[in-house]
Coordinates of N, CA and C in Angstrom, one line a residue:
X1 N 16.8 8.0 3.2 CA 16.4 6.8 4.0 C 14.9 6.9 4.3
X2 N 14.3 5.8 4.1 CA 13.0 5.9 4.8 C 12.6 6.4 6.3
X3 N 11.7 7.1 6.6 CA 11.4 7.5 7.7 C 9.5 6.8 8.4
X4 N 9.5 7.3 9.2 CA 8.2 7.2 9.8 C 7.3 8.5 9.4
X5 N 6.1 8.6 9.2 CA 5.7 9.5 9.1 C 5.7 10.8 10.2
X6 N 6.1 12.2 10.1 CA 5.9 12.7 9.3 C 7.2 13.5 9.3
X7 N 7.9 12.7 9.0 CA 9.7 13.5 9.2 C 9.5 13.7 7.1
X8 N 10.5 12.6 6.8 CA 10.8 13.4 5.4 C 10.2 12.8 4.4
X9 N 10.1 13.4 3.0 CA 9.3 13.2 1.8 C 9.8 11.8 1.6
X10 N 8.8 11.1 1.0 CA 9.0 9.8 0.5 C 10.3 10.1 -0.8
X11 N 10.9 8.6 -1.0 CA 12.0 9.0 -1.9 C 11.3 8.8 -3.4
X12 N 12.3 9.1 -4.4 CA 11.5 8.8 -5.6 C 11.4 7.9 -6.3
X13 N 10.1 7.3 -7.0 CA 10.2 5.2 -6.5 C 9.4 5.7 -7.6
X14 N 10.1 4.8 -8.8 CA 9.2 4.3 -9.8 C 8.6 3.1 -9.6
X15 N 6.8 3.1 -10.5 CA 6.4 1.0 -10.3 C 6.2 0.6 -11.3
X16 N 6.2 -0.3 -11.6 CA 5.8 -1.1 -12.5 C 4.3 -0.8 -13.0
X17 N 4.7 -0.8 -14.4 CA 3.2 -0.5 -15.0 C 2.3 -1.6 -14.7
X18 N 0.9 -1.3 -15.4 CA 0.1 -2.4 -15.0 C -1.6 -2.0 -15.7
X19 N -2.5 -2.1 -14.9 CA -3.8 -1.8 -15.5 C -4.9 -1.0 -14.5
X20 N -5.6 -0.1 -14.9 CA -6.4 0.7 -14.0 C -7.4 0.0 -13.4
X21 N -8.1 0.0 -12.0 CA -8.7 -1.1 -11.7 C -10.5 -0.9 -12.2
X22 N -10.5 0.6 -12.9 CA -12.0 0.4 -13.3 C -12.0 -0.3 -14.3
X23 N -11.6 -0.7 -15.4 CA -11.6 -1.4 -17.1 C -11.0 -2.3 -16.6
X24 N -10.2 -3.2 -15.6 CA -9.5 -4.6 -15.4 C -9.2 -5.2 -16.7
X25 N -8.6 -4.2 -17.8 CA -8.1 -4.3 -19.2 C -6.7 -4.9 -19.1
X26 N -5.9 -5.1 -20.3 CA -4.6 -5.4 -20.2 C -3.9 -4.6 -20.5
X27 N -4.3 -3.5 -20.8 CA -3.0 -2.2 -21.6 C -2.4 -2.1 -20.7
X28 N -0.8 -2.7 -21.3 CA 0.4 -2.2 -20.2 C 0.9 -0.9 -20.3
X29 N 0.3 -0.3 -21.2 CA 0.8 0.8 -20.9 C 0.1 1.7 -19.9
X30 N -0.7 1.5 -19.1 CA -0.9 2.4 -18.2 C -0.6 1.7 -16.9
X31 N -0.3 2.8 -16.1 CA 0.6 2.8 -14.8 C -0.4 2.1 -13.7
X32 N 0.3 1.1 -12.8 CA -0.6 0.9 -11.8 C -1.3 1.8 -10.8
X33 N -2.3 1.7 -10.6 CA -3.3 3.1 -9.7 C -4.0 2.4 -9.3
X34 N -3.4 2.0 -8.3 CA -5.0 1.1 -7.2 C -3.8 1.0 -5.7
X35 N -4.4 1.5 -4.7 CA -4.0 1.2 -3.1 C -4.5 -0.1 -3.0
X36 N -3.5 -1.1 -2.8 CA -4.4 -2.4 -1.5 C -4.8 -2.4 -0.1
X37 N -5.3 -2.1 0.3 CA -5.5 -1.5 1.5 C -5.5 -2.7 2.3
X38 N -5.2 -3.4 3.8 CA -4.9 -4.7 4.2 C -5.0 -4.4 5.4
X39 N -6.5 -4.4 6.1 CA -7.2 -3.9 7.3 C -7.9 -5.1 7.9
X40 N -7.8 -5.7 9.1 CA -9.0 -6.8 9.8 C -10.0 -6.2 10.3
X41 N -9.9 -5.4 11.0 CA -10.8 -4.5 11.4 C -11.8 -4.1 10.2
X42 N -12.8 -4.5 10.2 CA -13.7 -4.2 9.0 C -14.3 -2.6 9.1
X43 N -14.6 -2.2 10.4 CA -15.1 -1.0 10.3 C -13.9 0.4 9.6
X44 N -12.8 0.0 10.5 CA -11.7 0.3 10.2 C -11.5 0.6 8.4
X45 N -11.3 -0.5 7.9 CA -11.0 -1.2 6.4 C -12.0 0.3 5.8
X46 N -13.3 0.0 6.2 CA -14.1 0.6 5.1 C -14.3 1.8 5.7
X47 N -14.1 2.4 6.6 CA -13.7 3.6 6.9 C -12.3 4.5 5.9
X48 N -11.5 3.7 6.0 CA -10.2 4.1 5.7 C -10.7 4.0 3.8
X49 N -10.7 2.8 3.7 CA -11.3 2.9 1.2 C -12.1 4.1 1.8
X50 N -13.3 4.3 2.3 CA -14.0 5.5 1.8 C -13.1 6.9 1.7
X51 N -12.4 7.0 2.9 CA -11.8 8.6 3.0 C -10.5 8.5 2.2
X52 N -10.0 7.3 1.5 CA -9.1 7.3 0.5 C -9.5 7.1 -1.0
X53 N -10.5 6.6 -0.9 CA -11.3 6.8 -2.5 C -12.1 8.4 -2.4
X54 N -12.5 9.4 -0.9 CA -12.8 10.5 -1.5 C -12.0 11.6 -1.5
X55 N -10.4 10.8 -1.9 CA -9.4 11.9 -1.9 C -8.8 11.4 -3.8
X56 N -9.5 10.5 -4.3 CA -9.6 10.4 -5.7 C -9.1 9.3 -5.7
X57 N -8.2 8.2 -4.9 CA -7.9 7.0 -4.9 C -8.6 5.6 -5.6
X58 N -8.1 5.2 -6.0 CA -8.6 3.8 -6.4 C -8.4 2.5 -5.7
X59 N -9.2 2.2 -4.3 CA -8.9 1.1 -3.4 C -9.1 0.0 -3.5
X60 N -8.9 -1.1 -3.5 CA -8.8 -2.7 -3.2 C -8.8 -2.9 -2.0
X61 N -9.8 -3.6 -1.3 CA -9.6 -4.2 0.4 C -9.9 -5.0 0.4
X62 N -8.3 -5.4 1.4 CA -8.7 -7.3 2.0 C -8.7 -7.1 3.6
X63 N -9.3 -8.3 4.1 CA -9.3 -8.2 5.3 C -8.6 -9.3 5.9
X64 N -7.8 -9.8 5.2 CA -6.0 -10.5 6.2 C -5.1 -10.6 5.0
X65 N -4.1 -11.2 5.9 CA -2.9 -11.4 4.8 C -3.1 -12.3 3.5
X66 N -3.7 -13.3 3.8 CA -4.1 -14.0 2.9 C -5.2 -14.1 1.6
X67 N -5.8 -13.0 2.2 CA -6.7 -12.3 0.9 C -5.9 -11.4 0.6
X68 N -5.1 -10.5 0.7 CA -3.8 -9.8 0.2 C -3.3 -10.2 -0.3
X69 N -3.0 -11.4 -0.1 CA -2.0 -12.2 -1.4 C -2.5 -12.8 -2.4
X70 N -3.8 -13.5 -2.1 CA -4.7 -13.7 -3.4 C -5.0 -12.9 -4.1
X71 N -5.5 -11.4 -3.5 CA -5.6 -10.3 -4.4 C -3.9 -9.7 -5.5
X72 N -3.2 -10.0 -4.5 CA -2.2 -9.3 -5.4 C -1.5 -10.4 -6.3
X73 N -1.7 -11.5 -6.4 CA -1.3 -12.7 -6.9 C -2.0 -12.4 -8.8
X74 N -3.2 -12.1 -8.0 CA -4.4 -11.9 -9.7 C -4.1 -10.7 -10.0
X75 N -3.7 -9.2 -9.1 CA -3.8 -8.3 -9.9 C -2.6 -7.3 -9.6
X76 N -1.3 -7.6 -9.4 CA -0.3 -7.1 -9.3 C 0.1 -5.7 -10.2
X77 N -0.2 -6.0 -11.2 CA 0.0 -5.2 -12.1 C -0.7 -3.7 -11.8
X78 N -1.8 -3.9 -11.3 CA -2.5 -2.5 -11.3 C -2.2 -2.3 -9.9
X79 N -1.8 -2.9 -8.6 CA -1.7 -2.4 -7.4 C 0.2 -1.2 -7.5
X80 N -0.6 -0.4 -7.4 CA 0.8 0.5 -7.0 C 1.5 0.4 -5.4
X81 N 0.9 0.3 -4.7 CA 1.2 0.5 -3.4 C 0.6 -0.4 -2.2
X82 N 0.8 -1.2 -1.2 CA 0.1 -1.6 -0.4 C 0.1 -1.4 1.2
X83 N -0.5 -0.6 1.6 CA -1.0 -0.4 2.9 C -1.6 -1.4 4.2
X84 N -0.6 -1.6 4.5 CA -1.1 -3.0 5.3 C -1.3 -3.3 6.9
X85 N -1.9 -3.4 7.1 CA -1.6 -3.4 9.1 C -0.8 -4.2 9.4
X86 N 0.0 -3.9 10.5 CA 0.8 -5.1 10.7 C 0.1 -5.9 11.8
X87 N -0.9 -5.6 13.0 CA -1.0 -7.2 13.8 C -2.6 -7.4 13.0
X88 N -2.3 -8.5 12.8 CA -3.6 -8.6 12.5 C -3.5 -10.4 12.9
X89 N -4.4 -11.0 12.5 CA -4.7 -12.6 13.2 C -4.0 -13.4 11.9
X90 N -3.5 -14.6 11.9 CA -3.1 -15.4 11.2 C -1.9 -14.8 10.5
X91 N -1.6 -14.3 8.9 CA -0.6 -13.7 8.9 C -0.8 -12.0 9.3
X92 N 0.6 -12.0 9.6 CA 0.3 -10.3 10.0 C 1.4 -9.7 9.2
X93 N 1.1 -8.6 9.4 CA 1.6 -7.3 8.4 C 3.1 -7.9 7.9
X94 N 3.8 -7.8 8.9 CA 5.3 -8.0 8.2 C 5.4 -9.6 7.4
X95 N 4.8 -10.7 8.1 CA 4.6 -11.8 6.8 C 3.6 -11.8 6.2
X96 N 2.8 -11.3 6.0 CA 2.0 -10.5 4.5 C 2.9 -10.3 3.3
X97 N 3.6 -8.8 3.9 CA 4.8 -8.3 3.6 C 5.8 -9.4 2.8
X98 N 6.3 -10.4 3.5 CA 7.1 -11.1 2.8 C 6.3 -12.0 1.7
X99 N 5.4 -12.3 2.1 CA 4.9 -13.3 1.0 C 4.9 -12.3 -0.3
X100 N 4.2 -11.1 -0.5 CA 4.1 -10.3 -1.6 C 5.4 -10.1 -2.4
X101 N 6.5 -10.1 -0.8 CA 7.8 -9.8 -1.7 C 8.0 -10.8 -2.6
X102 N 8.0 -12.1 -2.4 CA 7.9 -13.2 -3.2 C 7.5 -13.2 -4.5
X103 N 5.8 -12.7 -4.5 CA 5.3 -12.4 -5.9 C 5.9 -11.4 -6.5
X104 N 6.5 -10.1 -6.0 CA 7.1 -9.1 -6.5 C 8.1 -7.9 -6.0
X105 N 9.4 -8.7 -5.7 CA 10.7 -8.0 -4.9 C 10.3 -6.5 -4.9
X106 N 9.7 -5.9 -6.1 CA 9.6 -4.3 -6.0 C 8.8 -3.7 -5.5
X107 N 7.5 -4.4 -4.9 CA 6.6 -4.1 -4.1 C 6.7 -3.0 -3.1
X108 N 5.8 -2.1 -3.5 CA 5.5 -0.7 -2.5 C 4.5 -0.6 -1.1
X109 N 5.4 -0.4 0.0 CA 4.4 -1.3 1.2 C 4.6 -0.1 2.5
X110 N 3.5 0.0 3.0 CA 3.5 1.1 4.1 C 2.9 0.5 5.0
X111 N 3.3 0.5 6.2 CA 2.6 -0.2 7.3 C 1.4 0.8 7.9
X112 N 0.3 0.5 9.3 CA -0.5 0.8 9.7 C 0.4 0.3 11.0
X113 N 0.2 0.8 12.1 CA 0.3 0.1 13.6 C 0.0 1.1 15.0
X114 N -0.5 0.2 15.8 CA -0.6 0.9 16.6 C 0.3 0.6 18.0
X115 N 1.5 0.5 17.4 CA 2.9 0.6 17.9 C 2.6 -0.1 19.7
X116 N 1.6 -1.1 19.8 CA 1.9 -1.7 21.0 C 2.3 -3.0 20.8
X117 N 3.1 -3.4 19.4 CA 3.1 -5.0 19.0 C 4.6 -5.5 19.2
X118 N 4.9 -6.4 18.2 CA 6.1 -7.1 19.0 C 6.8 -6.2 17.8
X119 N 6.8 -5.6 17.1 CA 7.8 -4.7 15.9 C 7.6 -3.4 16.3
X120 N 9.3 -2.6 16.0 CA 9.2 -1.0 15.8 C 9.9 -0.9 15.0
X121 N 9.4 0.4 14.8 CA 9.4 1.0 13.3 C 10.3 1.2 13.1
X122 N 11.6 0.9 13.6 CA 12.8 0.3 12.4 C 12.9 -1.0 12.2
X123 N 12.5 -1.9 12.9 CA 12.3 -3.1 12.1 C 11.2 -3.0 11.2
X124 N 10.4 -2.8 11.3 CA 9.3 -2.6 10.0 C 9.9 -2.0 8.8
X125 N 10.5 -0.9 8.7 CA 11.1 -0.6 7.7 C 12.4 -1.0 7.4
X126 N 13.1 -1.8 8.3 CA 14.1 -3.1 7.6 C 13.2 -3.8 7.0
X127 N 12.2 -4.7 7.0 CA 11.6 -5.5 5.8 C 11.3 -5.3 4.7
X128 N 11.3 -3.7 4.8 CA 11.0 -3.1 3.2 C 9.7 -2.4 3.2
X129 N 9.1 -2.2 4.2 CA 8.1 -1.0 4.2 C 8.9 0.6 4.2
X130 N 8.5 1.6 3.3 CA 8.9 3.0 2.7 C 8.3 3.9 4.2
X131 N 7.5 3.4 4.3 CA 6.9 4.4 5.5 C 6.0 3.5 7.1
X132 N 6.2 4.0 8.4 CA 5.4 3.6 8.8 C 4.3 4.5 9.7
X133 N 3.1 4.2 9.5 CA 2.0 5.1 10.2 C 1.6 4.4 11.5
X134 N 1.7 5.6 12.3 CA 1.1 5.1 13.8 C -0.5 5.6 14.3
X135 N -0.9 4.6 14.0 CA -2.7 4.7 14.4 C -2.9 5.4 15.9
X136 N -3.4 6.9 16.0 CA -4.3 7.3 14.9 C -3.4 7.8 14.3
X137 N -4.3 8.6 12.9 CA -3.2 9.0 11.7 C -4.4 9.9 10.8
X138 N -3.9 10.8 10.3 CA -4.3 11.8 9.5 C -4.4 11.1 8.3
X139 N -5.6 10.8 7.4 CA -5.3 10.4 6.2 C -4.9 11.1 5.2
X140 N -5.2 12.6 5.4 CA -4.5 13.9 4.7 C -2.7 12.9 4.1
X141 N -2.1 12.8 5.5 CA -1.0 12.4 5.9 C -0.4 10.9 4.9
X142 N -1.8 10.2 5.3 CA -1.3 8.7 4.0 C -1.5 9.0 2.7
X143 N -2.4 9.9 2.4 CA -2.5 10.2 1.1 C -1.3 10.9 0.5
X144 N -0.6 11.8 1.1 CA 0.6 12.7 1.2 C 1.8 11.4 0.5
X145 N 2.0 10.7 1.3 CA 2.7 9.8 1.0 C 2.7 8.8 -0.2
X146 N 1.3 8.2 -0.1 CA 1.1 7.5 -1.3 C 1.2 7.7 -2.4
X147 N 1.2 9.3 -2.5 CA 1.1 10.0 -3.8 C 2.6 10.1 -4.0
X148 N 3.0 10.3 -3.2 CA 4.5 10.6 -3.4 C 5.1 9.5 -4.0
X149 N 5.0 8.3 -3.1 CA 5.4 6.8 -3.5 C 5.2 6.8 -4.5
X150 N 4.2 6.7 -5.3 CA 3.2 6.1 -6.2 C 2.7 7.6 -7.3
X151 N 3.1 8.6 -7.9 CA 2.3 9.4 -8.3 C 1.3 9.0 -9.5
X152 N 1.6 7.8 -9.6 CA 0.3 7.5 -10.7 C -1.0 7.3 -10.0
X153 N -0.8 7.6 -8.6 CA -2.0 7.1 -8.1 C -3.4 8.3 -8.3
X154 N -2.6 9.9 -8.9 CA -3.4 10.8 -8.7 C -3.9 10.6 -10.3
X155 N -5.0 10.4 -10.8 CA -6.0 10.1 -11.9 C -5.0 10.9 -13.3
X156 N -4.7 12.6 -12.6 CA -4.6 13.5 -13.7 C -3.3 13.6 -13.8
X157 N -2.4 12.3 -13.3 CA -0.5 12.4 -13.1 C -0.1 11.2 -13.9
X158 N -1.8 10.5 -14.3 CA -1.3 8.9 -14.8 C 0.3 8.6 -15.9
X159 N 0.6 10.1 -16.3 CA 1.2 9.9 -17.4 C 2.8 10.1 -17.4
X160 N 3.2 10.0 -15.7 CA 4.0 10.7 -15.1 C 4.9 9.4 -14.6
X161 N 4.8 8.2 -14.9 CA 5.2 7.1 -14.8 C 7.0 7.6 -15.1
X162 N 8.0 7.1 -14.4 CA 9.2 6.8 -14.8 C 9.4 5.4 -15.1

């Protein structure tokens, strides 16, 4: 069963192939490898792509729900996993969350929160988030995860797709 972080290992979750986001090519044969990262807080946002692209990640950032879903609308294929805050202004994390499901029921989704909002983290992970992180958070810790979710996300595992 899914947990919160940092009880037990993520389960084992194949995705959908897709395309790397450096060459924005079409070869389906390689595995999706791109985090969406889904932060309002801009300092935040680009705080978090930096110390996740200098752990070898390949990030996409939006800054609401709605550039999240324009982004994943155009590039579904190559996002493996989406990391999303849940309060954020207009849509928030959990209807983010649903709209994506829409474009793609098998969608890989971890929440961000800083657990003073109107959801806890068992409703968050009833909607279909794998994991939820409570801000602050070790990114050691998200990366731990994402890799687990997602192992094509690590550059030299691309081949490791189920």
């Amino acid at each position: 069963h899914p947990r919160t972080i940092p009880s037990t290992p993520a389960p084992k979750i194949s995705s959908h192939s897709g395309r790397p986001e450096a060459k924005m090519s079409k070869m389906k044969s390689q595995p999706a490898c791109t985090v969406l990262l889904v932060e309002e807080d801009a300092a935040v946002r680009e705080m978090l792509a930096t110390m996740l692209r200098g752990q070898g990640l390949f990030v996409q950032s939006a800054a609401s729900g709605s550039e999240a879903i324009a982004i994943y609308q155009q590039h579904a294929e190559m996002i493996a996993v989406v990391l999303l805050d849940v309060g954020m202004t207009g849509l928030d994390g959990p209807q983010t969350l649903r709209e994506l499901q829409r474009i793609d029921p098998r969608v890989l989704c971890c929440f961000m929160t800083g657990g003073s909002g109107q959801y806890d983290d068992l409703a968050l992970l009833a909607m279909g988030a794998t994991y939820v992180f409570q801000k602050p958070f070790q990114v050691s810790d998200v990366v731990a995860v994402l890799k687990q979710m997602a192992p094509e996300l690590t550059p030299d595992e691309g081949g490791r797709q189920a």
